[in-house]
GROMACS .gro file of C-alpha atoms in nm:
model
  302
    1MET     CA    1   0.000   0.000   0.000
    2PRO     CA    2   0.117   0.360  -0.057
    3LYS     CA    3   0.314   0.491   0.240
    4ILE     CA    4   0.117   0.748   0.439
    5VAL     CA    5   0.317   0.971   0.672
    6ASP     CA    6   0.131   1.083   0.985
    7ASP     CA    7   0.210   1.453   1.009
    8LYS     CA    8  -0.141   1.546   1.125
    9SER     CA    9  -0.222   1.363   1.450
   10ASP     CA   10  -0.026   1.607   1.671
   11HIS     CA   11  -0.225   1.899   1.531
   12CYS     CA   12  -0.548   1.703   1.571
   13ILE     CA   13  -0.480   1.594   1.929
   14SER     CA   14  -0.400   1.949   2.036
   15PHE     CA   15  -0.724   2.068   1.879
   16ILE     CA   16  -0.930   1.785   2.032
   17LEU     CA   17  -0.799   1.843   2.384
   18GLU     CA   18  -0.874   2.213   2.351
   19GLN     CA   19  -1.227   2.136   2.231
   20LEU     CA   20  -1.280   1.883   2.509
   21GLN     CA   21  -1.183   2.134   2.775
   22ALA     CA   22  -1.418   2.396   2.629
   23HIS     CA   23  -1.695   2.138   2.594
   24ARG     CA   24  -1.668   2.036   2.958
   25GLN     CA   25  -1.676   2.397   3.070
   26GLU     CA   26  -1.985   2.465   2.858
   27THR     CA   27  -2.175   2.158   2.979
   28TYR     CA   28  -2.060   2.144   3.343
   29GLU     CA   29  -2.345   2.353   3.482
   30SER     CA   30  -2.615   2.192   3.264
   31TYR     CA   31  -2.534   1.826   3.324
   32VAL     CA   32  -2.456   1.624   3.634
   33ASP     CA   33  -2.274   1.385   3.401
   34PRO     CA   34  -2.159   1.589   3.097
   35PRO     CA   35  -2.208   1.417   2.760
   36PRO     CA   36  -1.906   1.311   2.555
   37LEU     CA   37  -1.744   1.535   2.300
   38PHE     CA   38  -1.879   1.451   1.956
   39LEU     CA   39  -1.600   1.506   1.703
   40GLY     CA   40  -1.656   1.480   1.329
   41ILE     CA   41  -1.365   1.390   1.102
   42ASN     CA   42  -1.410   1.442   0.729
   43GLY     CA   43  -1.138   1.319   0.499
   44VAL     CA   44  -1.143   1.288   0.122
   45GLN     CA   45  -1.110   0.930   0.001
   46GLY     CA   46  -0.757   0.796  -0.016
   47VAL     CA   47  -0.603   1.070   0.197
   48GLY     CA   48  -0.521   0.830   0.481
   49LYS     CA   49  -0.820   0.904   0.702
   50THR     CA   50  -0.840   0.553   0.843
   51THR     CA   51  -0.474   0.564   0.946
   52LEU     CA   52  -0.519   0.908   1.103
   53VAL     CA   53  -0.837   0.817   1.292
   54SER     CA   54  -0.671   0.503   1.430
   55ALA     CA   55  -0.371   0.705   1.548
   56ILE     CA   56  -0.592   0.968   1.713
   57ALA     CA   57  -0.803   0.709   1.894
   58THR     CA   58  -0.493   0.523   2.017
   59ILE     CA   59  -0.340   0.844   2.152
   60LEU     CA   60  -0.660   0.949   2.330
   61LEU     CA   61  -0.702   0.605   2.488
   62SER     CA   62  -0.341   0.586   2.605
   63PRO     CA   63  -0.158   0.763   2.890
   64PRO     CA   64  -0.137   1.043   2.974
   65HIS     CA   65  -0.486   1.114   2.836
   66CYS     CA   66  -0.664   0.784   2.907
   67LEU     CA   67  -0.987   0.912   2.753
   68PRO     CA   68  -1.250   0.643   2.682
   69THR     CA   69  -1.305   0.690   2.308
   70VAL     CA   70  -1.521   0.521   2.048
   71VAL     CA   71  -1.491   0.550   1.670
   72LEU     CA   72  -1.804   0.541   1.456
   73SER     CA   73  -1.771   0.542   1.078
   74ILE     CA   74  -2.052   0.678   0.866
   75ASP     CA   75  -1.989   0.369   0.650
   76ASP     CA   76  -2.126   0.159   0.936
   77LEU     CA   77  -2.456   0.345   0.899
   78TYR     CA   78  -2.513   0.229   0.543
   79LEU     CA   79  -2.859   0.088   0.472
   80THR     CA   80  -2.899  -0.285   0.499
   81HIS     CA   81  -2.859  -0.469   0.171
   82ALA     CA   82  -3.234  -0.518   0.143
   83SER     CA   83  -3.304  -0.148   0.202
   84GLN     CA   84  -3.036  -0.046  -0.049
   85VAL     CA   85  -3.185  -0.277  -0.312
   86LEU     CA   86  -3.527  -0.121  -0.245
   87LEU     CA   87  -3.385   0.233  -0.275
   88ALA     CA   88  -3.217   0.147  -0.605
   89SER     CA   89  -3.523  -0.024  -0.751
   90SER     CA   90  -3.745   0.267  -0.644
   91ASN     CA   91  -3.518   0.509  -0.829
   92PRO     CA   92  -3.404   0.305  -1.131
   93LEU     CA   93  -3.301   0.604  -1.343
   94ASN     CA   94  -3.081   0.761  -1.075
   95PRO     CA   95  -2.730   0.609  -1.098
   96LEU     CA   96  -2.623   0.787  -0.779
   97VAL     CA   97  -2.829   0.556  -0.556
   98GLN     CA   98  -2.781   0.226  -0.737
   99HIS     CA   99  -2.507   0.144  -0.488
  100ARG     CA  100  -2.399   0.257  -0.143
  101GLY     CA  101  -2.207   0.582  -0.107
  102GLU     CA  102  -2.396   0.901  -0.178
  103PRO     CA  103  -2.616   1.079   0.079
  104GLY     CA  104  -2.943   0.891   0.090
  105THR     CA  105  -2.779   0.550   0.127
  106HIS     CA  106  -2.732   0.576   0.504
  107ASP     CA  107  -2.967   0.487   0.790
  108ILE     CA  108  -3.005   0.824   0.959
  109ALA     CA  109  -3.253   0.693   1.216
  110LEU     CA  110  -2.994   0.440   1.333
  111GLY     CA  111  -2.733   0.714   1.358
  112LEU     CA  112  -2.958   0.943   1.559
  113SER     CA  113  -3.053   0.660   1.797
  114LEU     CA  114  -2.686   0.581   1.849
  115PHE     CA  115  -2.592   0.945   1.903
  116SER     CA  116  -2.873   0.984   2.157
  117ALA     CA  117  -2.760   0.680   2.355
  118LEU     CA  118  -2.395   0.787   2.355
  119LYS     CA  119  -2.488   1.139   2.461
  120ALA     CA  120  -2.678   0.998   2.760
  121HIS     CA  121  -2.395   0.753   2.848
  122GLN     CA  122  -2.634   0.465   2.787
  123ARG     CA  123  -2.526   0.111   2.715
  124VAL     CA  124  -2.530   0.071   2.337
  125LYS     CA  125  -2.390  -0.139   2.056
  126ILE     CA  126  -2.185   0.020   1.777
  127PRO     CA  127  -2.306  -0.100   1.434
  128ALA     CA  128  -2.068  -0.251   1.180
  129TYR     CA  129  -2.092  -0.296   0.805
  130ASP     CA  130  -1.937  -0.566   0.587
  131LYS     CA  131  -1.851  -0.422   0.245
  132SER     CA  132  -1.765  -0.766   0.109
  133ALA     CA  133  -2.111  -0.914   0.166
  134PHE     CA  134  -2.331  -0.993  -0.135
  135SER     CA  135  -2.033  -0.999  -0.373
  136GLY     CA  136  -1.923  -0.652  -0.272
  137GLN     CA  137  -2.264  -0.488  -0.255
  138GLY     CA  138  -2.232  -0.494   0.124
  139ASP     CA  139  -2.462  -0.546   0.420
  140ARG     CA  140  -2.481  -0.474   0.790
  141THR     CA  141  -2.316  -0.737   1.008
  142ASP     CA  142  -2.492  -0.950   1.268
  143GLU     CA  143  -2.582  -0.726   1.563
  144ARG     CA  144  -2.464  -0.992   1.805
  145ALA     CA  145  -2.106  -0.920   1.697
  146TRP     CA  146  -2.125  -0.542   1.740
  147GLU     CA  147  -1.897  -0.371   1.992
  148GLU     CA  148  -2.080  -0.269   2.309
  149VAL     CA  149  -1.985   0.042   2.505
  150ASN     CA  150  -2.090   0.207   2.832
  151VAL     CA  151  -2.137  -0.137   2.985
  152PRO     CA  152  -2.194  -0.091   3.361
  153GLY     CA  153  -1.903  -0.212   3.569
  154ASN     CA  154  -1.692  -0.313   3.272
  155MET     CA  155  -1.539   0.013   3.156
  156ALA     CA  156  -1.542   0.389   3.195
  157LYS     CA  157  -1.809   0.585   3.016
  158ILE     CA  158  -1.724   0.710   2.668
  159GLN     CA  159  -1.585   1.065   2.679
  160VAL     CA  160  -1.500   1.118   2.311
  161VAL     CA  161  -1.707   1.003   2.012
  162ILE     CA  162  -1.523   1.019   1.680
  163PHE     CA  163  -1.767   1.021   1.388
  164GLU     CA  164  -1.563   0.982   1.070
  165GLY     CA  165  -1.641   0.959   0.701
  166TRP     CA  166  -1.591   1.108   0.359
  167CYS     CA  167  -1.918   1.307   0.375
  168VAL     CA  168  -1.936   1.385   0.749
  169GLY     CA  169  -2.030   1.752   0.789
  170PHE     CA  170  -2.168   1.797   0.438
  171ARG     CA  171  -2.473   2.021   0.422
  172ALA     CA  172  -2.721   2.046   0.137
  173ALA     CA  173  -2.680   2.319  -0.121
  174GLY     CA  174  -2.951   2.575  -0.183
  175THR     CA  175  -3.183   2.503  -0.474
  176GLU     CA  176  -3.048   2.782  -0.692
  177GLU     CA  177  -2.687   2.713  -0.593
  178LEU     CA  178  -2.723   2.350  -0.698
  179ARG     CA  179  -2.880   2.445  -1.032
  180GLN     CA  180  -2.608   2.702  -1.099
  181LYS     CA  181  -2.329   2.455  -1.029
  182TRP     CA  182  -2.494   2.200  -1.256
  183GLU     CA  183  -2.538   2.452  -1.539
  184ASP     CA  184  -2.180   2.580  -1.502
  185ALA     CA  185  -2.050   2.223  -1.514
  186GLY     CA  186  -2.254   2.159  -1.828
  187ARG     CA  187  -2.106   2.458  -2.007
  188CYS     CA  188  -1.748   2.360  -1.921
  189GLN     CA  189  -1.801   1.982  -1.914
  190ILE     CA  190  -1.554   1.956  -1.625
  191GLY     CA  191  -1.600   1.715  -1.337
  192THR     CA  192  -1.902   1.487  -1.307
  193LEU     CA  193  -2.208   1.704  -1.236
  194TRP     CA  194  -2.284   1.764  -1.603
  195LYS     CA  195  -2.304   1.388  -1.660
  196HIS     CA  196  -2.609   1.359  -1.434
  197ARG     CA  197  -2.967   1.474  -1.462
  198LEU     CA  198  -3.051   1.769  -1.239
  199VAL     CA  199  -3.338   1.575  -1.082
  200ASP     CA  200  -3.094   1.302  -0.968
  201LEU     CA  201  -2.863   1.555  -0.805
  202GLU     CA  202  -3.163   1.719  -0.639
  203PHE     CA  203  -3.265   1.381  -0.495
  204VAL     CA  204  -2.927   1.337  -0.326
  205ASN     CA  205  -2.925   1.699  -0.213
  206ASP     CA  206  -3.270   1.666  -0.055
  207ARG     CA  207  -3.168   1.347   0.125
  208LEU     CA  208  -2.861   1.521   0.263
  209ARG     CA  209  -3.087   1.761   0.456
  210GLU     CA  210  -3.172   1.468   0.684
  211TYR     CA  211  -2.803   1.444   0.778
  212ASP     CA  212  -2.821   1.790   0.941
  213LEU     CA  213  -2.952   1.623   1.256
  214LEU     CA  214  -2.623   1.433   1.285
  215THR     CA  215  -2.408   1.732   1.188
  216ASP     CA  216  -2.587   1.955   1.439
  217SER     CA  217  -2.497   1.703   1.711
  218LEU     CA  218  -2.124   1.755   1.653
  219ASP     CA  219  -1.927   1.971   1.894
  220ALA     CA  220  -1.622   2.008   1.669
  221LEU     CA  221  -1.496   1.893   1.330
  222ILE     CA  222  -1.164   1.817   1.162
  223HIS     CA  223  -1.158   1.842   0.783
  224ILE     CA  224  -0.871   1.676   0.599
  225ASP     CA  225  -0.898   1.852   0.265
  226ALA     CA  226  -0.699   1.827  -0.058
  227GLU     CA  227  -0.554   2.109  -0.262
  228ASN     CA  228  -0.731   1.945  -0.554
  229THR     CA  229  -1.004   1.685  -0.500
  230GLN     CA  230  -0.905   1.526  -0.832
  231TYR     CA  231  -0.622   1.369  -0.628
  232VAL     CA  232  -0.885   1.123  -0.507
  233TYR     CA  233  -0.866   0.941  -0.840
  234ASP     CA  234  -0.487   0.908  -0.821
  235TRP     CA  235  -0.488   0.802  -0.457
  236ARG     CA  236  -0.750   0.536  -0.520
  237ARG     CA  237  -0.559   0.407  -0.823
  238GLU     CA  238  -0.247   0.379  -0.606
  239GLN     CA  239  -0.435   0.180  -0.342
  240GLU     CA  240  -0.586  -0.060  -0.592
  241ALA     CA  241  -0.254  -0.108  -0.775
  242ALA     CA  242  -0.095  -0.201  -0.443
  243LEU     CA  243  -0.376  -0.449  -0.376
  244ARG     CA  244  -0.330  -0.609  -0.717
  245ALA     CA  245   0.043  -0.637  -0.660
  246GLY     CA  246   0.015  -0.770  -0.306
  247LYS     CA  247  -0.299  -0.984  -0.315
  248GLY     CA  248  -0.360  -1.041  -0.683
  249ALA     CA  249  -0.700  -0.871  -0.665
  250GLY     CA  250  -0.811  -0.512  -0.696
  251MET     CA  251  -0.997  -0.276  -0.923
  252THR     CA  252  -0.852  -0.185  -1.260
  253ASP     CA  253  -0.784   0.181  -1.336
  254GLU     CA  254  -1.105   0.195  -1.539
  255GLN     CA  255  -1.304   0.047  -1.250
  256VAL     CA  256  -1.148   0.298  -1.010
  257ILE     CA  257  -1.264   0.588  -1.225
  258LYS     CA  258  -1.617   0.450  -1.237
  259PHE     CA  259  -1.613   0.389  -0.861
  260VAL     CA  260  -1.492   0.737  -0.769
  261ASP     CA  261  -1.731   0.894  -1.020
  262GLY     CA  262  -2.013   0.758  -0.805
  263TYR     CA  263  -1.897   0.972  -0.512
  264TYR     CA  264  -1.747   1.271  -0.686
  265PRO     CA  265  -2.067   1.475  -0.744
  266ALA     CA  266  -2.093   1.520  -0.367
  267TYR     CA  267  -1.743   1.670  -0.353
  268GLU     CA  268  -1.839   1.916  -0.625
  269LEU     CA  269  -2.165   2.012  -0.459
  270PHE     CA  270  -2.085   2.021  -0.090
  271SER     CA  271  -1.712   2.081  -0.036
  272ASP     CA  272  -1.731   2.460  -0.062
  273ALA     CA  273  -1.975   2.490   0.229
  274LEU     CA  274  -1.765   2.255   0.441
  275ARG     CA  275  -1.457   2.465   0.374
  276ARG     CA  276  -1.642   2.775   0.492
  277GLY     CA  277  -1.728   2.598   0.817
  278VAL     CA  278  -2.028   2.405   0.951
  279PHE     CA  279  -2.062   2.586   1.285
  280GLU     CA  280  -2.194   2.929   1.371
  281GLY     CA  281  -1.941   2.963   1.651
  282LYS     CA  282  -1.574   3.019   1.581
  283GLY     CA  283  -1.283   2.794   1.659
  284LYS     CA  284  -1.469   2.461   1.641
  285GLN     CA  285  -1.340   2.343   1.304
  286LEU     CA  286  -0.988   2.253   1.196
  287ARG     CA  287  -0.909   2.236   0.824
  288ILE     CA  288  -0.589   2.060   0.722
  289ILE     CA  289  -0.506   2.099   0.353
  290VAL     CA  290  -0.280   1.835   0.200
  291GLY     CA  291  -0.088   1.814  -0.125
  292LYS     CA  292  -0.072   1.523  -0.363
  293ASP     CA  293   0.187   1.360  -0.134
  294ARG     CA  294  -0.080   1.363   0.141
  295ARG     CA  295   0.139   1.583   0.361
  296ALA     CA  296  -0.015   1.881   0.542
  297ASN     CA  297   0.060   2.208   0.363
  298GLN     CA  298  -0.177   2.441   0.545
  299ILE     CA  299  -0.369   2.435   0.873
  300ILE     CA  300  -0.665   2.664   0.921
  301LYS     CA  301  -0.883   2.704   1.229
  302LEU     CA  302  -1.235   2.822   1.153
   0.00000   0.00000   0.00000
């Protein structure tokens, strides 16, 4: 696999500890048992988000911090296979929802239930998703195998919830903004928006409004951004080439392009708003901009 250098976790940990202190001060008078800090981490595909999230969680769990932390991926909130098949068959002309990925293919009710339980320090199981099930179409795993947290007597209550994913923090575009971006893309024929019907993009955009309930639950957010989101194609090609070399299986370059094309409209529609910041208050969002080598080139606090 391509080597990914961790030059971001130190910046992230400093930011998280600062946010945790502020969060505790803000909630101390309102709660006998303050809720955990809900931290969103958005990272473009292929940037090394999984490696970064793992490093952050390990640091928070270890001395000197020893903060009970749980990681929830938005991927683990994908619809069950049966529900995804129903969504696809109900919208047969919309290629954006024929497979998991775009907003609209996640179980928001499950996410909200989980967030509510974690906020109240209730005993709860963390869902998991198996992307290899049904020949790669994916399905939710057996609930009996899910990790359980906040178990009385077994462990300390969760203090930090990391909610990570490629579209975490995305907010829907305005109706006219979406139409304008689509029309501009059609004139230039750059990117992927112009390849889709406006009604299909509007469907995804409308579904994304439901995600606001999750985004509004976040206390802080870290955005690992790219100088050019087109890097996603190169990074994914690198990953799949390494898989083919190491395991003899992996997507071809043509398959990678088709795969990333299924996600890319969301980058074009929703990245600008994320870069401006998802919170009304200041100082709650960290934006780390990386170059093609995945190294941090600029760090901005919003």
